[in-house]
Amino acid sequence: MKVYARSDIGLLRPINEDSFYVPQGDEVFCAVADGMGGHNAGEVASQLAVKTFAEKMRTGLGDAYSIRRAVRFANEAVFSEACKDAGKYGMGTTFTALCVKEGTAYIAHVGDSRAYRIRDGHIDRVTNDHSLVEEMVRSGLITPEEARVHPKRNYITRALGTGWALEIDLYPQVLRPGDVFLMCTDGLSGQVTDEEMLAVTLMEGTWEARLDALIDKALKNGGPDNITAMYVTFEEDAQ
């Protein structure tokens, strides 16, 4: 497992409230987070969530139980910090994490950051957004195309750190040779279509160059939000 990541502040935001974690040494887990909250609290929330998640994953077995446990600890850490400081009250973060155990990738998910799987020349979104427009799409009230430009497209219905209790979605993915996962915040998915993400992923070049191309596309399409993208590959020598 090799992981490549890049984050960009975008064109309109004063600070970058996204955070990410890439494996250190022989670790086989990673995460992306998109913070929310005033007075830079979003930045605090995402950084604390990622830090706590990584610490707890190091003490687990790397399985489905371990990743749920680590995300719950991250939730408690962010909420506890928010309760201590009135300026941070209400802060939270999206959180999408992946770990690998015995040929299965376990993806834990809260919010509207996303995980995609690229396999055999196709891209499939693994996660479902916890957002108002996603619920409207599932109910048939709007189309996916309308959701991309809906004025309430940034309203999320579930976030890490906003309460003691947290519902975590878990998506086990049995790995196949050549699988690649793309994890990102909505600064990317809101500006770059799935088809464009696939085209970039399938192009020649290094994974770093592909990340640059993804970020550049989001910026050229307006870059209104922080942008974070991460490729998770399973080739021995990823190019």
PDB file of C-alpha atoms in Angstrom:
ATOM      1  CA  MET A   1       0.000   0.000   0.000  1.00  0.00           C
ATOM      2  CA  LYS A   2       1.339   3.379  -1.045  1.00  0.00           C
ATOM      3  CA  VAL A   3      -0.409   6.677  -0.440  1.00  0.00           C
ATOM      4  CA  TYR A   4       0.072  10.020  -2.182  1.00  0.00           C
ATOM      5  CA  ALA A   5      -1.688  13.197  -1.034  1.00  0.00           C
ATOM      6  CA  ARG A   6      -1.858  16.907  -1.726  1.00  0.00           C
ATOM      7  CA  SER A   7      -3.840  19.743  -0.172  1.00  0.00           C
ATOM      8  CA  ASP A   8      -4.405  23.279  -1.485  1.00  0.00           C
ATOM      9  CA  ILE A   9      -5.997  26.281   0.196  1.00  0.00           C
ATOM     10  CA  GLY A  10      -8.041  27.102  -2.917  1.00  0.00           C
ATOM     11  CA  LEU A  11      -8.734  30.563  -4.247  1.00  0.00           C
ATOM     12  CA  LEU A  12     -11.219  32.031  -1.775  1.00  0.00           C
ATOM     13  CA  ARG A  13     -10.609  30.678   1.737  1.00  0.00           C
ATOM     14  CA  PRO A  14      -8.259  32.524   4.142  1.00  0.00           C
ATOM     15  CA  ILE A  15      -6.915  29.301   5.698  1.00  0.00           C
ATOM     16  CA  ASN A  16      -6.849  25.596   4.861  1.00  0.00           C
ATOM     17  CA  GLU A  17      -9.180  23.704   7.212  1.00  0.00           C
ATOM     18  CA  ASP A  18      -8.541  20.350   5.486  1.00  0.00           C
ATOM     19  CA  SER A  19      -6.210  17.797   7.047  1.00  0.00           C
ATOM     20  CA  PHE A  20      -4.938  14.400   5.967  1.00  0.00           C
ATOM     21  CA  TYR A  21      -2.851  11.518   7.221  1.00  0.00           C
ATOM     22  CA  VAL A  22      -0.559   9.314   5.147  1.00  0.00           C
ATOM     23  CA  PRO A  23       1.014   6.095   6.467  1.00  0.00           C
ATOM     24  CA  GLN A  24       4.323   6.214   8.300  1.00  0.00           C
ATOM     25  CA  GLY A  25       6.658   3.260   8.023  1.00  0.00           C
ATOM     26  CA  ASP A  26       4.706   0.028   7.625  1.00  0.00           C
ATOM     27  CA  GLU A  27       1.328   1.527   8.583  1.00  0.00           C
ATOM     28  CA  VAL A  28      -1.626   0.635   6.354  1.00  0.00           C
ATOM     29  CA  PHE A  29      -4.149   3.365   7.139  1.00  0.00           C
ATOM     30  CA  CYS A  30      -4.855   6.916   5.983  1.00  0.00           C
ATOM     31  CA  ALA A  31      -7.516   9.615   6.309  1.00  0.00           C
ATOM     32  CA  VAL A  32      -8.858  12.910   4.966  1.00  0.00           C
ATOM     33  CA  ALA A  33     -10.858  15.478   6.949  1.00  0.00           C
ATOM     34  CA  ASP A  34     -12.579  18.775   6.156  1.00  0.00           C
ATOM     35  CA  GLY A  35     -13.061  20.977   9.218  1.00  0.00           C
ATOM     36  CA  MET A  36     -15.866  23.399   9.944  1.00  0.00           C
ATOM     37  CA  GLY A  37     -16.351  26.072  12.561  1.00  0.00           C
ATOM     38  CA  GLY A  38     -15.594  29.759  13.115  1.00  0.00           C
ATOM     39  CA  HIS A  39     -12.386  31.414  14.310  1.00  0.00           C
ATOM     40  CA  ASN A  40     -10.162  28.768  12.725  1.00  0.00           C
ATOM     41  CA  ALA A  41     -11.901  26.051  14.757  1.00  0.00           C
ATOM     42  CA  GLY A  42     -12.404  23.957  11.627  1.00  0.00           C
ATOM     43  CA  GLU A  43      -8.664  23.702  11.229  1.00  0.00           C
ATOM     44  CA  VAL A  44      -8.355  22.609  14.863  1.00  0.00           C
ATOM     45  CA  ALA A  45     -11.115  20.017  14.466  1.00  0.00           C
ATOM     46  CA  SER A  46      -9.680  18.342  11.374  1.00  0.00           C
ATOM     47  CA  GLN A  47      -6.116  18.294  12.701  1.00  0.00           C
ATOM     48  CA  LEU A  48      -7.159  16.897  16.081  1.00  0.00           C
ATOM     49  CA  ALA A  49      -9.357  14.261  14.460  1.00  0.00           C
ATOM     50  CA  VAL A  50      -6.581  13.057  12.170  1.00  0.00           C
ATOM     51  CA  LYS A  51      -4.013  13.036  14.987  1.00  0.00           C
ATOM     52  CA  THR A  52      -6.250  11.096  17.377  1.00  0.00           C
ATOM     53  CA  PHE A  53      -7.310   8.640  14.676  1.00  0.00           C
ATOM     54  CA  ALA A  54      -3.698   7.802  13.829  1.00  0.00           C
ATOM     55  CA  GLU A  55      -2.747   7.347  17.482  1.00  0.00           C
ATOM     56  CA  LYS A  56      -5.609   4.919  18.102  1.00  0.00           C
ATOM     57  CA  MET A  57      -5.021   2.977  14.880  1.00  0.00           C
ATOM     58  CA  ARG A  58      -1.474   2.262  16.016  1.00  0.00           C
ATOM     59  CA  THR A  59      -2.842   0.409  19.048  1.00  0.00           C
ATOM     60  CA  GLY A  60      -5.444  -1.626  17.140  1.00  0.00           C
ATOM     61  CA  LEU A  61      -5.441  -4.629  14.840  1.00  0.00           C
ATOM     62  CA  GLY A  62      -6.176  -2.707  11.651  1.00  0.00           C
ATOM     63  CA  ASP A  63      -9.544  -4.364  11.126  1.00  0.00           C
ATOM     64  CA  ALA A  64     -13.144  -3.134  10.910  1.00  0.00           C
ATOM     65  CA  TYR A  65     -13.464  -2.875  14.685  1.00  0.00           C
ATOM     66  CA  SER A  66     -10.191  -0.948  14.962  1.00  0.00           C
ATOM     67  CA  ILE A  67     -11.096   1.704  12.405  1.00  0.00           C
ATOM     68  CA  ARG A  68     -14.522   2.281  13.980  1.00  0.00           C
ATOM     69  CA  ARG A  69     -12.892   2.525  17.391  1.00  0.00           C
ATOM     70  CA  ALA A  70     -10.306   5.020  16.163  1.00  0.00           C
ATOM     71  CA  VAL A  71     -12.946   7.235  14.541  1.00  0.00           C
ATOM     72  CA  ARG A  72     -15.033   7.189  17.743  1.00  0.00           C
ATOM     73  CA  PHE A  73     -12.001   8.280  19.770  1.00  0.00           C
ATOM     74  CA  ALA A  74     -11.385  11.060  17.240  1.00  0.00           C
ATOM     75  CA  ASN A  75     -14.997  12.178  17.603  1.00  0.00           C
ATOM     76  CA  GLU A  76     -14.730  12.292  21.390  1.00  0.00           C
ATOM     77  CA  ALA A  77     -11.451  14.218  21.234  1.00  0.00           C
ATOM     78  CA  VAL A  78     -12.908  16.923  18.976  1.00  0.00           C
ATOM     79  CA  PHE A  79     -16.152  17.246  20.922  1.00  0.00           C
ATOM     80  CA  SER A  80     -14.321  17.377  24.242  1.00  0.00           C
ATOM     81  CA  GLU A  81     -12.065  20.154  22.930  1.00  0.00           C
ATOM     82  CA  ALA A  82     -15.104  22.069  21.634  1.00  0.00           C
ATOM     83  CA  CYS A  83     -16.755  21.883  25.053  1.00  0.00           C
ATOM     84  CA  LYS A  84     -13.712  23.433  26.732  1.00  0.00           C
ATOM     85  CA  ASP A  85     -13.603  26.595  24.628  1.00  0.00           C
ATOM     86  CA  ALA A  86     -16.595  28.766  23.731  1.00  0.00           C
ATOM     87  CA  GLY A  87     -14.776  29.917  20.605  1.00  0.00           C
ATOM     88  CA  LYS A  88     -14.610  26.336  19.373  1.00  0.00           C
ATOM     89  CA  TYR A  89     -18.106  25.259  20.372  1.00  0.00           C
ATOM     90  CA  GLY A  90     -19.909  23.643  17.463  1.00  0.00           C
ATOM     91  CA  MET A  91     -16.741  22.865  15.522  1.00  0.00           C
ATOM     92  CA  GLY A  92     -16.597  19.595  13.665  1.00  0.00           C
ATOM     93  CA  THR A  93     -15.134  17.860  10.665  1.00  0.00           C
ATOM     94  CA  THR A  94     -15.932  15.408   7.951  1.00  0.00           C
ATOM     95  CA  PHE A  95     -13.847  12.265   8.163  1.00  0.00           C
ATOM     96  CA  THR A  96     -13.101   9.530   5.651  1.00  0.00           C
ATOM     97  CA  ALA A  97     -10.493   6.923   6.522  1.00  0.00           C
ATOM     98  CA  LEU A  98      -9.173   3.699   5.045  1.00  0.00           C
ATOM     99  CA  CYS A  99      -7.264   0.773   6.474  1.00  0.00           C
ATOM    100  CA  VAL A 100      -6.234  -2.540   4.942  1.00  0.00           C
ATOM    101  CA  LYS A 101      -6.421  -5.947   6.584  1.00  0.00           C
ATOM    102  CA  GLU A 102      -5.969  -9.322   4.888  1.00  0.00           C
ATOM    103  CA  GLY A 103      -6.949  -8.259   1.388  1.00  0.00           C
ATOM    104  CA  THR A 104      -9.839  -6.006   2.401  1.00  0.00           C
ATOM    105  CA  ALA A 105      -9.895  -2.220   2.518  1.00  0.00           C
ATOM    106  CA  TYR A 106     -12.185  -0.929   5.272  1.00  0.00           C
ATOM    107  CA  ILE A 107     -13.461   2.600   4.651  1.00  0.00           C
ATOM    108  CA  ALA A 108     -15.009   4.512   7.570  1.00  0.00           C
ATOM    109  CA  HIS A 109     -16.994   7.590   6.667  1.00  0.00           C
ATOM    110  CA  VAL A 110     -18.750  10.587   8.249  1.00  0.00           C
ATOM    111  CA  GLY A 111     -19.788  13.716   6.319  1.00  0.00           C
ATOM    112  CA  ASP A 112     -19.333  14.626   2.669  1.00  0.00           C
ATOM    113  CA  SER A 113     -15.692  13.951   1.950  1.00  0.00           C
ATOM    114  CA  ARG A 114     -15.574  10.977  -0.400  1.00  0.00           C
ATOM    115  CA  ALA A 115     -13.845   7.746  -1.310  1.00  0.00           C
ATOM    116  CA  TYR A 116     -13.866   6.472  -4.891  1.00  0.00           C
ATOM    117  CA  ARG A 117     -12.633   3.139  -6.236  1.00  0.00           C
ATOM    118  CA  ILE A 118     -11.008   2.977  -9.670  1.00  0.00           C
ATOM    119  CA  ARG A 119     -11.073  -0.547 -11.085  1.00  0.00           C
ATOM    120  CA  ASP A 120     -10.770  -1.899 -14.639  1.00  0.00           C
ATOM    121  CA  GLY A 121     -11.063   1.559 -16.187  1.00  0.00           C
ATOM    122  CA  HIS A 122     -14.181   2.532 -14.214  1.00  0.00           C
ATOM    123  CA  ILE A 123     -14.739   4.844 -11.253  1.00  0.00           C
ATOM    124  CA  ASP A 124     -17.302   4.112  -8.546  1.00  0.00           C
ATOM    125  CA  ARG A 125     -18.122   6.249  -5.545  1.00  0.00           C
ATOM    126  CA  VAL A 126     -17.862   4.050  -2.457  1.00  0.00           C
ATOM    127  CA  THR A 127     -19.228   6.470   0.141  1.00  0.00           C
ATOM    128  CA  ASN A 128     -22.578   8.209   0.397  1.00  0.00           C
ATOM    129  CA  ASP A 129     -22.526  11.876   1.395  1.00  0.00           C
ATOM    130  CA  HIS A 130     -24.181  12.821   4.658  1.00  0.00           C
ATOM    131  CA  SER A 131     -25.602  16.008   3.195  1.00  0.00           C
ATOM    132  CA  LEU A 132     -28.930  17.692   2.566  1.00  0.00           C
ATOM    133  CA  VAL A 133     -28.638  17.537  -1.219  1.00  0.00           C
ATOM    134  CA  GLU A 134     -27.668  13.842  -1.129  1.00  0.00           C
ATOM    135  CA  GLU A 135     -30.869  13.119   0.787  1.00  0.00           C
ATOM    136  CA  MET A 136     -32.791  15.148  -1.795  1.00  0.00           C
ATOM    137  CA  VAL A 137     -31.219  13.138  -4.617  1.00  0.00           C
ATOM    138  CA  ARG A 138     -32.041   9.829  -2.929  1.00  0.00           C
ATOM    139  CA  SER A 139     -35.630  11.028  -2.446  1.00  0.00           C
ATOM    140  CA  GLY A 140     -35.900  11.947  -6.109  1.00  0.00           C
ATOM    141  CA  LEU A 141     -36.442  15.649  -5.400  1.00  0.00           C
ATOM    142  CA  ILE A 142     -33.423  16.778  -7.456  1.00  0.00           C
ATOM    143  CA  THR A 143     -31.026  15.176  -9.913  1.00  0.00           C
ATOM    144  CA  PRO A 144     -27.318  14.600  -9.247  1.00  0.00           C
ATOM    145  CA  GLU A 145     -26.589  17.360 -11.768  1.00  0.00           C
ATOM    146  CA  GLU A 146     -28.834  19.775  -9.874  1.00  0.00           C
ATOM    147  CA  ALA A 147     -27.161  18.778  -6.605  1.00  0.00           C
ATOM    148  CA  ARG A 148     -23.782  19.990  -7.893  1.00  0.00           C
ATOM    149  CA  VAL A 149     -25.040  23.594  -8.138  1.00  0.00           C
ATOM    150  CA  HIS A 150     -27.708  23.597  -5.410  1.00  0.00           C
ATOM    151  CA  PRO A 151     -27.374  26.587  -3.023  1.00  0.00           C
ATOM    152  CA  LYS A 152     -27.483  24.229  -0.021  1.00  0.00           C
ATOM    153  CA  ARG A 153     -24.981  21.715  -1.374  1.00  0.00           C
ATOM    154  CA  ASN A 154     -22.598  22.392   1.535  1.00  0.00           C
ATOM    155  CA  TYR A 155     -25.136  21.587   4.265  1.00  0.00           C
ATOM    156  CA  ILE A 156     -23.928  18.380   5.904  1.00  0.00           C
ATOM    157  CA  THR A 157     -26.196  16.266   8.097  1.00  0.00           C
ATOM    158  CA  ARG A 158     -23.550  14.318   9.987  1.00  0.00           C
ATOM    159  CA  ALA A 159     -20.116  15.393  11.193  1.00  0.00           C
ATOM    160  CA  LEU A 160     -17.437  14.178  13.556  1.00  0.00           C
ATOM    161  CA  GLY A 161     -17.060  16.175  16.781  1.00  0.00           C
ATOM    162  CA  THR A 162     -20.539  17.669  17.139  1.00  0.00           C
ATOM    163  CA  GLY A 163     -21.740  15.327  19.904  1.00  0.00           C
ATOM    164  CA  TRP A 164     -20.727  12.323  22.006  1.00  0.00           C
ATOM    165  CA  ALA A 165     -22.735   9.888  19.888  1.00  0.00           C
ATOM    166  CA  LEU A 166     -21.667   9.272  16.288  1.00  0.00           C
ATOM    167  CA  GLU A 167     -22.979   7.030  13.538  1.00  0.00           C
ATOM    168  CA  ILE A 168     -20.134   5.803  11.334  1.00  0.00           C
ATOM    169  CA  ASP A 169     -20.665   4.238   7.914  1.00  0.00           C
ATOM    170  CA  LEU A 170     -18.310   1.367   7.106  1.00  0.00           C
ATOM    171  CA  TYR A 171     -17.661   0.095   3.591  1.00  0.00           C
ATOM    172  CA  PRO A 172     -15.582  -3.115   3.288  1.00  0.00           C
ATOM    173  CA  GLN A 173     -13.952  -3.413  -0.140  1.00  0.00           C
ATOM    174  CA  VAL A 174     -12.375  -6.715  -1.179  1.00  0.00           C
ATOM    175  CA  LEU A 175      -9.233  -5.743  -3.064  1.00  0.00           C
ATOM    176  CA  ARG A 176      -8.390  -6.820  -6.597  1.00  0.00           C
ATOM    177  CA  PRO A 177      -5.091  -6.368  -8.462  1.00  0.00           C
ATOM    178  CA  GLY A 178      -4.805  -2.863  -9.864  1.00  0.00           C
ATOM    179  CA  ASP A 179      -7.342  -1.257  -7.530  1.00  0.00           C
ATOM    180  CA  VAL A 180      -6.804   2.419  -6.740  1.00  0.00           C
ATOM    181  CA  PHE A 181      -8.764   4.480  -4.233  1.00  0.00           C
ATOM    182  CA  LEU A 182      -9.179   8.238  -4.503  1.00  0.00           C
ATOM    183  CA  MET A 183     -10.148  10.000  -1.276  1.00  0.00           C
ATOM    184  CA  CYS A 184     -10.969  13.698  -1.304  1.00  0.00           C
ATOM    185  CA  THR A 185     -12.737  16.595   0.349  1.00  0.00           C
ATOM    186  CA  ASP A 186     -15.640  18.361  -1.350  1.00  0.00           C
ATOM    187  CA  GLY A 187     -13.294  21.062  -2.583  1.00  0.00           C
ATOM    188  CA  LEU A 188     -12.357  18.519  -5.247  1.00  0.00           C
ATOM    189  CA  SER A 189     -15.569  16.534  -5.749  1.00  0.00           C
ATOM    190  CA  GLY A 190     -17.640  19.714  -5.905  1.00  0.00           C
ATOM    191  CA  GLN A 191     -15.570  21.148  -8.761  1.00  0.00           C
ATOM    192  CA  VAL A 192     -14.343  18.107 -10.700  1.00  0.00           C
ATOM    193  CA  THR A 193     -16.691  15.493 -12.131  1.00  0.00           C
ATOM    194  CA  ASP A 194     -16.274  11.769 -11.593  1.00  0.00           C
ATOM    195  CA  GLU A 195     -15.461  11.385 -15.291  1.00  0.00           C
ATOM    196  CA  GLU A 196     -12.708  13.988 -15.040  1.00  0.00           C
ATOM    197  CA  MET A 197     -11.285  12.268 -11.953  1.00  0.00           C
ATOM    198  CA  LEU A 198     -11.201   8.978 -13.855  1.00  0.00           C
ATOM    199  CA  ALA A 199      -9.492  10.527 -16.867  1.00  0.00           C
ATOM    200  CA  VAL A 200      -6.774  12.014 -14.674  1.00  0.00           C
ATOM    201  CA  THR A 201      -6.300   8.760 -12.759  1.00  0.00           C
ATOM    202  CA  LEU A 202      -5.840   6.791 -15.977  1.00  0.00           C
ATOM    203  CA  MET A 203      -3.364   9.217 -17.556  1.00  0.00           C
ATOM    204  CA  GLU A 204       0.353   8.475 -17.845  1.00  0.00           C
ATOM    205  CA  GLY A 205       2.757   9.849 -15.269  1.00  0.00           C
ATOM    206  CA  THR A 206       3.446   9.744 -11.561  1.00  0.00           C
ATOM    207  CA  TRP A 207       0.749   9.760  -8.912  1.00  0.00           C
ATOM    208  CA  GLU A 208       2.080  13.123  -7.782  1.00  0.00           C
ATOM    209  CA  ALA A 209       1.535  14.520 -11.278  1.00  0.00           C
ATOM    210  CA  ARG A 210      -2.021  13.188 -11.274  1.00  0.00           C
ATOM    211  CA  LEU A 211      -2.701  14.864  -7.949  1.00  0.00           C
ATOM    212  CA  ASP A 212      -1.386  18.117  -9.379  1.00  0.00           C
ATOM    213  CA  ALA A 213      -3.735  17.713 -12.348  1.00  0.00           C
ATOM    214  CA  LEU A 214      -6.729  17.135 -10.073  1.00  0.00           C
ATOM    215  CA  ILE A 215      -5.944  20.192  -7.961  1.00  0.00           C
ATOM    216  CA  ASP A 216      -5.394  22.296 -11.072  1.00  0.00           C
ATOM    217  CA  LYS A 217      -8.790  21.286 -12.479  1.00  0.00           C
ATOM    218  CA  ALA A 218     -10.529  22.270  -9.240  1.00  0.00           C
ATOM    219  CA  LEU A 219      -8.723  25.620  -9.224  1.00  0.00           C
ATOM    220  CA  LYS A 220      -9.550  26.315 -12.866  1.00  0.00           C
ATOM    221  CA  ASN A 221     -13.211  25.615 -12.064  1.00  0.00           C
ATOM    222  CA  GLY A 222     -13.206  28.326  -9.406  1.00  0.00           C
ATOM    223  CA  GLY A 223     -11.470  26.718  -6.420  1.00  0.00           C
ATOM    224  CA  PRO A 224     -13.947  28.171  -3.900  1.00  0.00           C
ATOM    225  CA  ASP A 225     -13.020  25.720  -1.140  1.00  0.00           C
ATOM    226  CA  ASN A 226      -9.954  24.015   0.286  1.00  0.00           C
ATOM    227  CA  ILE A 227      -8.960  21.063  -1.889  1.00  0.00           C
ATOM    228  CA  THR A 228      -7.478  17.788  -0.660  1.00  0.00           C
ATOM    229  CA  ALA A 229      -6.930  14.657  -2.734  1.00  0.00           C
ATOM    230  CA  MET A 230      -5.315  11.341  -1.872  1.00  0.00           C
ATOM    231  CA  TYR A 231      -4.492   8.288  -3.984  1.00  0.00           C
ATOM    232  CA  VAL A 232      -4.214   4.895  -2.280  1.00  0.00           C
ATOM    233  CA  THR A 233      -2.463   2.353  -4.491  1.00  0.00           C
ATOM    234  CA  PHE A 234      -1.468  -1.245  -4.070  1.00  0.00           C
ATOM    235  CA  GLU A 235       1.230  -1.610  -6.704  1.00  0.00           C
ATOM    236  CA  GLU A 236       4.649  -2.569  -5.440  1.00  0.00           C
ATOM    237  CA  ASP A 237       6.220   0.213  -7.498  1.00  0.00           C
ATOM    238  CA  ALA A 238       3.481   2.777  -8.187  1.00  0.00           C
ATOM    239  CA  GLN A 239       4.164   5.090 -11.096  1.00  0.00           C
TER     240      GLN A 239
END
